[in-house]
Coordinates of C-alpha atoms and ligand atoms in Angstrom, one line a residue:
M1 CA -4.0 -15.7 -48.4
A2 CA -4.2 -12.3 -50.0
V3 CA -7.5 -10.5 -50.6
S4 CA -8.7 -11.4 -54.0
E5 CA -11.1 -9.8 -56.5
F6 CA -13.6 -12.5 -55.6
D7 CA -13.3 -11.4 -51.9
R8 CA -14.1 -7.8 -52.9
R9 CA -17.1 -8.9 -55.0
M10 CA -18.5 -11.0 -52.1
M11 CA -17.9 -8.1 -49.7
A12 CA -19.7 -5.6 -52.1
A13 CA -22.7 -8.0 -52.1
A14 CA -22.7 -8.2 -48.3
I15 CA -22.6 -4.4 -48.0
R16 CA -25.5 -4.1 -50.5
Y17 CA -27.4 -6.6 -48.4
T18 CA -27.1 -4.5 -45.2
Y19 CA -29.3 -1.8 -46.9
R20 CA -32.3 -4.1 -46.6
H21 CA -32.5 -3.6 -42.8
L22 CA -31.0 -0.1 -42.6
G23 CA -33.1 2.0 -40.2
R24 CA -34.8 -1.1 -38.7
T25 CA -32.2 -2.6 -36.3
G26 CA -32.7 -0.4 -33.3
T27 CA -29.5 0.6 -31.6
N28 CA -27.5 -2.1 -33.5
P29 CA -26.0 -1.5 -36.9
S30 CA -27.4 -3.3 -39.9
V31 CA -24.7 -5.9 -40.5
A32 CA -24.5 -8.7 -43.1
T33 CA -22.6 -12.0 -43.2
I34 CA -22.2 -14.2 -46.3
L35 CA -20.7 -17.7 -46.0
V36 CA -19.0 -19.1 -49.1
R37 CA -17.3 -22.4 -49.6
D38 CA -16.3 -24.7 -52.4
V39 CA -18.9 -27.2 -53.5
D40 CA -17.8 -29.5 -56.3
G41 CA -14.9 -27.1 -57.1
M42 CA -17.2 -24.0 -57.4
P43 CA -17.6 -21.2 -54.8
V44 CA -21.2 -21.3 -53.5
I45 CA -23.0 -19.1 -51.0
V46 CA -24.1 -21.5 -48.4
G47 CA -25.5 -19.0 -45.8
R48 CA -26.6 -15.4 -45.6
G49 CA -27.4 -13.5 -42.5
L50 CA -28.6 -9.9 -41.7
T51 CA -29.0 -8.2 -38.3
A52 CA -32.7 -9.0 -37.6
I53 CA -35.3 -6.2 -37.3
G54 CA -35.0 -4.8 -33.8
G55 CA -31.3 -5.7 -33.6
R56 CA -31.3 -9.4 -32.6
P57 CA -30.2 -12.1 -33.7
H58 CA -27.0 -10.9 -35.2
A59 CA -26.0 -11.6 -38.9
E60 CA -23.3 -14.2 -38.1
T61 CA -25.6 -16.6 -36.2
E62 CA -28.3 -16.3 -38.9
A63 CA -25.8 -17.2 -41.6
I64 CA -24.4 -20.1 -39.7
E65 CA -27.8 -21.4 -39.1
E66 CA -28.8 -21.2 -42.7
A67 CA -25.6 -23.0 -43.8
G68 CA -26.0 -25.8 -41.3
D69 CA -23.3 -28.4 -41.8
L70 CA -21.9 -26.5 -44.8
A71 CA -20.7 -23.7 -42.5
A72 CA -17.6 -25.6 -41.5
G73 CA -14.6 -24.8 -43.7
S74 CA -16.3 -21.8 -45.3
T75 CA -15.1 -18.2 -45.6
A76 CA -17.3 -15.6 -43.8
Y77 CA -17.7 -12.1 -45.3
V78 CA -18.7 -9.8 -42.5
T79 CA -19.4 -6.1 -42.9
L80 CA -18.4 -5.3 -39.2
E81 CA -16.0 -7.0 -36.9
P82 CA -17.9 -9.8 -35.1
C83 CA -18.9 -8.9 -31.5
A84 CA -16.7 -10.1 -28.7
H85 CA -18.9 -9.4 -25.7
H86 CA -21.7 -11.2 -23.9
G87 CA -24.8 -9.1 -24.4
S88 CA -28.2 -10.7 -24.6
T89 CA -26.6 -13.3 -26.9
P90 CA -23.1 -15.0 -26.8
P91 CA -20.3 -13.3 -28.8
C92 CA -20.6 -13.8 -32.6
A93 CA -16.8 -14.3 -32.8
D94 CA -17.2 -17.4 -30.6
A95 CA -20.0 -18.6 -32.8
L96 CA -17.8 -18.4 -35.9
V97 CA -15.0 -20.4 -34.2
S98 CA -17.5 -23.1 -33.0
A99 CA -19.0 -23.4 -36.5
G100 CA -15.6 -24.2 -37.9
I101 CA -15.3 -21.2 -40.2
S102 CA -11.8 -21.3 -41.7
R103 CA -11.4 -17.7 -42.9
V104 CA -13.1 -14.3 -42.0
V105 CA -13.0 -11.3 -44.4
A106 CA -14.1 -8.2 -42.6
A107 CA -14.9 -4.7 -43.8
T108 CA -14.7 -2.5 -40.7
T109 CA -13.4 -2.7 -37.1
D110 CA -16.1 -2.0 -34.5
P111 CA -15.4 1.2 -32.6
D112 CA -17.3 -0.1 -29.6
G113 CA -14.6 -0.4 -26.9
R114 CA -16.1 -3.8 -25.8
V115 CA -15.4 -5.2 -29.3
S116 CA -12.7 -3.2 -31.1
G117 CA -9.9 -5.6 -32.0
L118 CA -11.1 -8.2 -29.5
G119 CA -13.5 -9.8 -32.0
Y120 CA -10.6 -10.4 -34.4
K121 CA -8.4 -11.7 -31.5
I122 CA -11.0 -14.4 -30.6
L123 CA -11.1 -15.4 -34.3
E124 CA -7.3 -15.6 -34.6
D125 CA -7.0 -17.5 -31.3
G126 CA -9.5 -19.9 -32.6
G127 CA -7.3 -20.7 -35.6
I128 CA -9.3 -18.6 -38.2
E129 CA -7.4 -16.6 -40.8
V130 CA -8.6 -13.0 -40.7
E131 CA -8.5 -10.3 -43.4
T132 CA -9.6 -6.8 -42.4
D133 CA -10.5 -3.4 -44.0
V134 CA -11.9 -4.9 -47.2
L135 CA -14.1 -2.2 -48.9
A136 CA -14.0 -0.3 -45.6
P137 CA -15.1 3.1 -47.1
A138 CA -18.3 1.5 -48.6
A139 CA -19.1 -0.3 -45.4
M140 CA -18.5 2.8 -43.3
K141 CA -20.9 4.7 -45.6
A142 CA -23.6 2.1 -45.1
M143 CA -23.0 2.1 -41.3
A144 CA -22.6 5.9 -41.0
G145 CA -25.4 6.1 -38.4
Y146 CA -23.9 3.6 -36.1
L147 CA -20.3 4.9 -36.4
T148 CA -21.4 8.6 -35.8
Q149 CA -23.4 7.5 -32.8
R150 CA -20.3 5.7 -31.4
R151 CA -17.9 8.5 -32.1
F152 CA -19.9 11.6 -31.3
A153 CA -22.8 10.4 -29.2
R154 CA -25.3 11.8 -31.7
P155 CA -27.1 10.6 -34.8
H156 CA -25.6 11.0 -38.3
V157 CA -27.2 14.0 -40.0
T158 CA -28.0 14.4 -43.7
L159 CA -29.1 17.8 -44.9
K160 CA -31.3 17.4 -48.0
L161 CA -32.5 20.4 -50.0
A162 CA -34.0 20.9 -53.4
L163 CA -32.8 24.0 -55.2
S164 CA -34.1 25.8 -58.3
Q165 CA -31.7 26.8 -61.1
D166 CA -31.4 30.2 -59.4
G167 CA -30.6 28.8 -55.9
K168 CA -34.0 29.1 -54.3
I169 CA -35.8 26.6 -52.1
G170 CA -39.4 27.9 -52.4
R171 CA -41.5 31.1 -52.4
K172 CA -42.9 32.6 -49.3
G173 CA -46.7 32.0 -49.0
S174 CA -46.8 29.7 -52.0
G175 CA -46.8 26.3 -50.1
Q176 CA -44.9 23.5 -51.7
V177 CA -43.3 24.8 -54.9
P178 CA -42.4 22.0 -57.3
I179 CA -38.6 22.2 -57.9
T180 CA -37.5 18.7 -58.9
D181 CA -38.7 15.8 -61.2
P182 CA -40.9 13.0 -59.7
L183 CA -37.9 10.7 -60.3
S184 CA -35.7 12.7 -57.9
N185 CA -38.6 12.7 -55.4
H186 CA -38.7 8.9 -55.6
V187 CA -35.0 8.6 -55.0
S188 CA -35.2 10.9 -52.0
H189 CA -38.0 8.7 -50.6
L190 CA -35.4 5.9 -50.6
L191 CA -33.4 7.9 -48.1
R192 CA -36.5 8.2 -46.0
A193 CA -37.0 4.5 -46.1
T194 CA -33.5 3.9 -44.6
S195 CA -33.4 6.7 -42.1
D196 CA -34.7 6.9 -38.5
V197 CA -36.0 10.5 -38.4
I198 CA -36.8 13.3 -40.8
A199 CA -36.8 16.8 -39.3
I200 CA -38.2 20.1 -40.5
G201 CA -38.8 23.6 -39.1
I202 CA -42.3 24.7 -38.1
N203 CA -42.4 27.3 -40.9
T204 CA -42.1 24.4 -43.5
A205 CA -44.8 22.5 -41.7
L206 CA -47.1 25.5 -41.8
E207 CA -46.3 26.6 -45.4
D208 CA -46.2 23.2 -47.0
D209 CA -48.4 21.0 -44.7
P210 CA -46.2 18.0 -45.7
S211 CA -46.7 14.4 -44.6
L212 CA -43.0 13.5 -44.9
T213 CA -43.8 9.8 -45.2
C214 CA -42.1 7.3 -47.6
R215 CA -44.5 6.9 -50.4
L216 CA -42.6 4.3 -52.5
P217 CA -45.0 1.5 -53.2
G218 CA -44.5 -1.3 -50.7
L219 CA -42.2 0.7 -48.5
E220 CA -44.8 2.9 -46.8
N221 CA -44.2 1.1 -43.5
R222 CA -40.5 2.2 -43.7
S223 CA -41.5 5.9 -43.2
P224 CA -39.2 7.6 -40.7
I225 CA -40.3 9.3 -37.5
R226 CA -41.3 12.8 -38.4
L227 CA -39.9 15.6 -36.2
V228 CA -40.9 19.2 -36.1
L229 CA -38.8 21.9 -34.5
D230 CA -41.5 24.0 -33.0
R231 CA -40.8 25.9 -29.8
E232 CA -44.2 27.5 -29.5
L233 CA -46.3 24.6 -30.6
R234 CA -47.7 26.3 -33.7
L235 CA -48.3 23.0 -35.4
P236 CA -52.1 22.8 -36.0
P237 CA -53.8 19.6 -34.7
D238 CA -55.5 19.3 -38.1
S239 CA -52.2 19.4 -40.0
A240 CA -51.2 16.4 -42.2
L241 CA -48.5 15.5 -39.7
A242 CA -50.7 15.6 -36.6
R243 CA -53.6 13.8 -38.4
S244 CA -51.3 10.9 -39.4
A245 CA -49.4 10.7 -36.0
R246 CA -51.1 7.5 -35.0
D247 CA -50.0 5.8 -38.2
Y248 CA -46.5 7.2 -38.5
P249 CA -44.8 8.7 -35.3
V250 CA -44.5 12.4 -35.0
I251 CA -42.1 14.0 -32.4
I252 CA -42.4 17.7 -31.7
A253 CA -39.3 19.3 -30.3
T254 CA -40.7 22.1 -28.1
T255 CA -40.1 24.2 -25.0
K256 CA -43.7 24.4 -24.0
P257 CA -44.9 22.8 -20.8
P258 CA -47.4 19.9 -20.6
D259 CA -50.1 22.2 -19.2
D260 CA -50.2 24.2 -22.5
E261 CA -53.6 23.7 -24.3
R262 CA -51.9 23.0 -27.7
Y263 CA -49.6 20.5 -26.0
R264 CA -52.7 18.6 -24.8
Q265 CA -54.4 18.8 -28.2
L266 CA -51.3 17.5 -30.1
T267 CA -50.6 14.8 -27.6
Q268 CA -54.2 13.7 -27.9
A269 CA -53.7 13.5 -31.7
G270 CA -50.9 11.0 -31.0
C271 CA -47.9 13.4 -31.3
Q272 CA -45.0 12.8 -28.9
M273 CA -43.4 15.7 -27.2
L274 CA -39.6 16.1 -26.8
A275 CA -38.9 18.7 -24.1
C276 CA -35.9 20.8 -25.4
E277 CA -33.7 23.5 -24.2
E278 CA -33.6 26.7 -26.3
T279 CA -31.1 29.3 -27.5
E280 CA -32.1 32.7 -28.8
N281 CA -32.6 31.3 -32.4
G282 CA -34.6 28.2 -31.5
I283 CA -34.3 24.7 -30.2
A284 CA -30.8 23.9 -28.8
L285 CA -29.7 21.4 -31.6
P286 CA -26.7 19.6 -30.0
E287 CA -28.8 18.7 -26.9
M288 CA -31.8 17.7 -29.1
L289 CA -29.6 15.3 -31.1
E290 CA -28.1 13.9 -27.9
D291 CA -31.6 13.2 -26.6
L292 CA -32.5 11.5 -29.9
C293 CA -29.4 9.4 -29.7
G294 CA -30.5 8.4 -26.2
K295 CA -33.7 7.1 -27.8
G296 CA -31.7 4.9 -30.2
I297 CA -32.0 7.2 -33.2
M298 CA -28.9 6.8 -35.4
T299 CA -29.8 8.7 -38.6
V300 CA -31.6 12.0 -39.2
I301 CA -32.5 13.7 -42.4
V302 CA -32.9 17.5 -42.1
E303 CA -35.2 18.6 -44.9
G304 CA -35.3 22.3 -44.2
G305 CA -36.4 25.0 -44.5
A306 CA -33.7 27.6 -44.9
A307 CA -33.6 28.6 -41.2
V308 CA -33.3 25.1 -39.9
A309 CA -30.8 24.1 -42.5
Q310 CA -28.7 27.1 -41.7
A311 CA -28.9 26.4 -37.9
F312 CA -27.7 22.8 -38.4
L313 CA -24.8 24.0 -40.6
E314 CA -23.7 26.7 -38.2
A315 CA -23.7 24.3 -35.3
G316 CA -21.4 22.0 -37.2
L317 CA -24.0 19.2 -37.0
V318 CA -24.3 18.2 -40.7
D319 CA -22.3 15.1 -41.9
R320 CA -23.6 14.8 -45.4
I321 CA -25.4 17.2 -47.8
R322 CA -27.6 16.1 -50.6
L323 CA -28.5 18.9 -53.1
Y324 CA -31.1 18.3 -55.8
I325 CA -31.0 21.0 -58.5
G326 CA -34.0 21.4 -60.7
P327 CA -34.0 22.9 -64.2
E328 CA -36.3 25.9 -63.6
A329 CA -35.7 29.2 -61.9
I330 CA -38.1 30.5 -59.2
G331 CA -37.2 34.2 -59.5
E332 CA -36.5 37.2 -57.3
D333 CA -39.3 36.5 -54.8
G334 CA -37.9 33.0 -53.9
I335 CA -36.4 32.0 -50.6
A336 CA -32.7 31.8 -50.9
A337 CA -31.0 28.5 -50.1
P338 CA -28.3 28.8 -47.4
L339 CA -25.9 27.0 -49.7
S340 CA -25.3 25.9 -53.3
P341 CA -22.7 23.9 -55.2
E342 CA -20.8 27.2 -55.6
I343 CA -21.2 28.2 -51.9
M344 CA -20.4 25.1 -49.9
P345 CA -19.5 25.4 -46.2
A346 CA -15.8 24.7 -45.4
G347 CA -14.9 21.1 -44.7
F348 CA -17.3 19.5 -47.2
V349 CA -16.0 17.7 -50.3
K350 CA -18.1 16.5 -53.2
T351 CA -18.3 12.8 -53.2
A352 CA -21.0 12.1 -55.9
A353 CA -22.9 13.6 -58.8
A354 CA -25.9 12.0 -60.5
R355 CA -28.6 12.9 -63.0
F356 CA -32.3 12.0 -62.3
G357 CA -34.3 13.1 -65.4
P358 CA -33.7 16.9 -65.8
D359 CA -32.3 17.2 -62.3
W360 CA -28.8 17.0 -60.9
R361 CA -28.0 15.6 -57.5
F362 CA -24.7 16.4 -55.8
E363 CA -23.6 14.8 -52.6
Y364 CA -21.0 16.2 -50.2
E365 CA -19.4 14.6 -47.1
R366 CA -17.7 16.3 -44.2
S367 CA -14.0 15.6 -44.6
E368 CA -12.2 14.6 -41.3
Ligands
NAP401 N1 -36.7 23.1 -51.4 C1 -36.5 22.5 -50.3 O1 -35.7 21.5 -50.3 C2 -37.3 22.9 -49.1 C3 -37.4 22.0 -48.0 C4 -38.1 22.4 -46.9 C5 -38.7 23.6 -46.9 N2 -38.7 24.4 -47.9 C6 -39.3 25.8 -47.9 O2 -38.7 26.5 -46.9 C7 -39.7 27.5 -46.4 C8 -39.6 27.6 -44.9 O3 -38.3 27.9 -44.5 P1 -38.0 28.9 -43.3 O4 -36.6 29.2 -43.4 O5 -39.0 30.0 -43.4 O6 -38.4 28.1 -42.0 P2 -38.1 26.7 -41.4 O7 -36.6 26.5 -41.4 O8 -38.9 25.6 -42.0 O9 -38.6 26.9 -39.9 C9 -38.0 27.8 -39.1 C10 -38.7 27.9 -37.7 O10 -38.4 26.7 -37.0 C11 -38.3 27.0 -35.6 N3 -37.1 26.5 -35.1 C12 -37.0 25.8 -33.9 N4 -35.7 25.6 -33.6 C13 -34.9 26.2 -34.5 C14 -33.5 26.3 -34.7 N5 -32.7 25.7 -33.9 N6 -33.1 26.9 -35.8 C15 -34.0 27.4 -36.7 N7 -35.3 27.4 -36.6 C16 -35.8 26.8 -35.5 C17 -38.4 28.5 -35.5 O11 -39.8 28.8 -35.1 P3 -40.1 28.9 -33.6 O12 -39.2 29.9 -33.0 O13 -41.6 29.2 -33.5 O14 -39.9 27.5 -33.0 C18 -38.1 29.0 -36.9 O15 -38.8 30.2 -37.1 C19 -41.0 27.0 -47.0 O16 -41.4 27.9 -48.0 C20 -40.8 25.7 -47.6 O17 -41.6 25.5 -48.7 C21 -38.0 24.1 -49.1

């Protein structure tokens, strides 16, 4: 059977559903399954499943359980190839065969060597008709953290910056300079709600004293881990970050040893220390990202300032750039942004543009 418009609609719904648990499934990707079958001549969704918070159970078994007897004979829309290996649970591909699913429509093949292609093989050997690569780009975008982690052994990195009309990101000594509309700020908090870590340089922490939490009503508990690049441990124990470290985790990437007095004060405040290597410009970024990957971190937002943004770009460690451009100029004394829509590092292509109130948002992705 060919892939139909209805198949694409169901897959689009499944991909949208994955966003609900993005950033909450540990080292597993947030995957969705939707089971659809004919009931009285009409297609009906009989089961839905999403990778559970923490990563288990998987989406397929959740959907099968919800559908009960109606699972047999249904079509399963899966955003990732069903797993084929015995981990802490039996393979989901086997579960789909046992449930009597007649057709599987999948968006992406799992790059994990224990699964890649083997999940589809189990399904086909079990007599299930399989369609692959349906809406693959959209599913890959939703799963970018997992895919980057598998390919490069590091988290997916989004550089997010707000620029004034004249290409500035702030003014030295002025703290947080308002650049964008509250609407843009709300939208950028949605990214926080679906990311594992938000990282800033120590100068931003000292200048702005930000909290970096997600402040969308009802989504406060989706705040990412806050990370400060701070070789010398200059973060004050009474900063907004340190004061809230027991409510929302704070990691400080540092080169200071545990017997340092500030190390002791910050740890006592609830901050976690990440022992890092350094280069002449600061924390060694590839190694830091590798360590974060080892802790199960799949997505990082880098939210500046200029020095840290530049360092991530120069190291080739940025996968996506989100630029918000506000309507006002800051002026000559502003801090210049390391990039702008006119000066984009090589290898990035514009993939989206949107307006939020008076602001523009441009998105760029690294091309292969
Ligand atoms: N508009 C926006 O989107 C936006 C976003 C964030 C910040 N800002 C503004 O940006 C300004 C601060 O920017 P900034 O450029 O002065 O400082 P920054 O990027 O916030 O911090 C730079 C500091 O981070 C530390 N660091 C550790 N490892 C590093 C590495 N690998 N590469 C670079 N730095 C590293 C260094 O201090 P040590 O050597 O002591 O470790 C360095 O001096 C503030 O005014 C803030 O308001 C604007």
